[in-house]
C-alpha positions in Angstrom: 112.5 208.3 -215.9 114.6 209.3 -213.0 115.2 212.8 -211.6 118.0 213.4 -209.1 119.1 216.5 -207.3 121.5 217.7 -204.6 119.7 218.0 -201.3 121.1 220.4 -198.7 118.2 220.5 -196.2 116.0 218.0 -194.4 113.1 216.7 -196.4 111.4 214.8 -193.6 110.8 215.4 -189.9 110.3 212.7 -187.3 107.4 214.6 -185.7 105.7 214.9 -189.1 106.2 211.2 -189.8 104.7 210.4 -186.3 101.6 212.5 -187.1 101.3 210.4 -190.3 101.2 207.2 -188.3 104.8 206.2 -188.7 107.3 205.1 -186.1 111.0 206.0 -186.6 113.7 203.9 -185.2 117.4 205.1 -185.1 119.5 202.0 -184.5 122.7 202.2 -186.6 122.4 199.8 -189.6 118.9 198.7 -188.4 117.4 202.2 -188.6 114.0 202.3 -190.2 110.6 203.9 -190.6 107.6 201.7 -189.8 104.0 202.3 -190.9 102.0 201.5 -187.8 98.9 200.7 -189.8 100.2 198.4 -192.5 103.5 197.2 -190.8 105.5 198.2 -193.9 109.1 199.0 -193.2 111.4 201.4 -195.0 115.0 200.9 -194.1 117.3 203.9 -193.6 120.9 203.7 -194.8 123.3 205.4 -192.3 126.1 207.4 -193.9 128.8 207.5 -191.2 130.9 210.1 -192.9 128.2 212.8 -192.9 126.1 211.4 -189.9 123.0 211.4 -192.2 120.5 208.8 -193.3 119.4 208.0 -196.9 115.9 206.7 -197.8 114.9 205.3 -201.2 111.8 207.0 -202.5 109.5 205.6 -205.2 106.8 207.8 -206.8 104.1 206.0 -208.8 104.1 207.0 -212.5 100.5 208.1 -212.4 101.2 210.6 -209.6 103.7 212.4 -211.8 101.3 212.4 -214.7 98.4 213.9 -212.7 100.3 216.6 -211.0 103.5 217.1 -213.1 106.9 217.5 -211.5 107.0 220.4 -209.1 110.4 221.8 -208.1 110.8 223.1 -204.5 112.2 226.4 -203.5 
């Protein structure tokens, strides 16, 4: 099951990611978010036409089952 929506505002902030133990690197095609505890890396895709970054997000199936899908705003 996949749910997709148009997003028109930021969903992440670098300062919040830093407080969560993540390092954020902006370096063109090598931009990424690094978990400083585990070393896991999430690559960011730079969209040159809109000057924005895309991040793939995976939500475990059991997380949706427990809480249900909640729409923001």
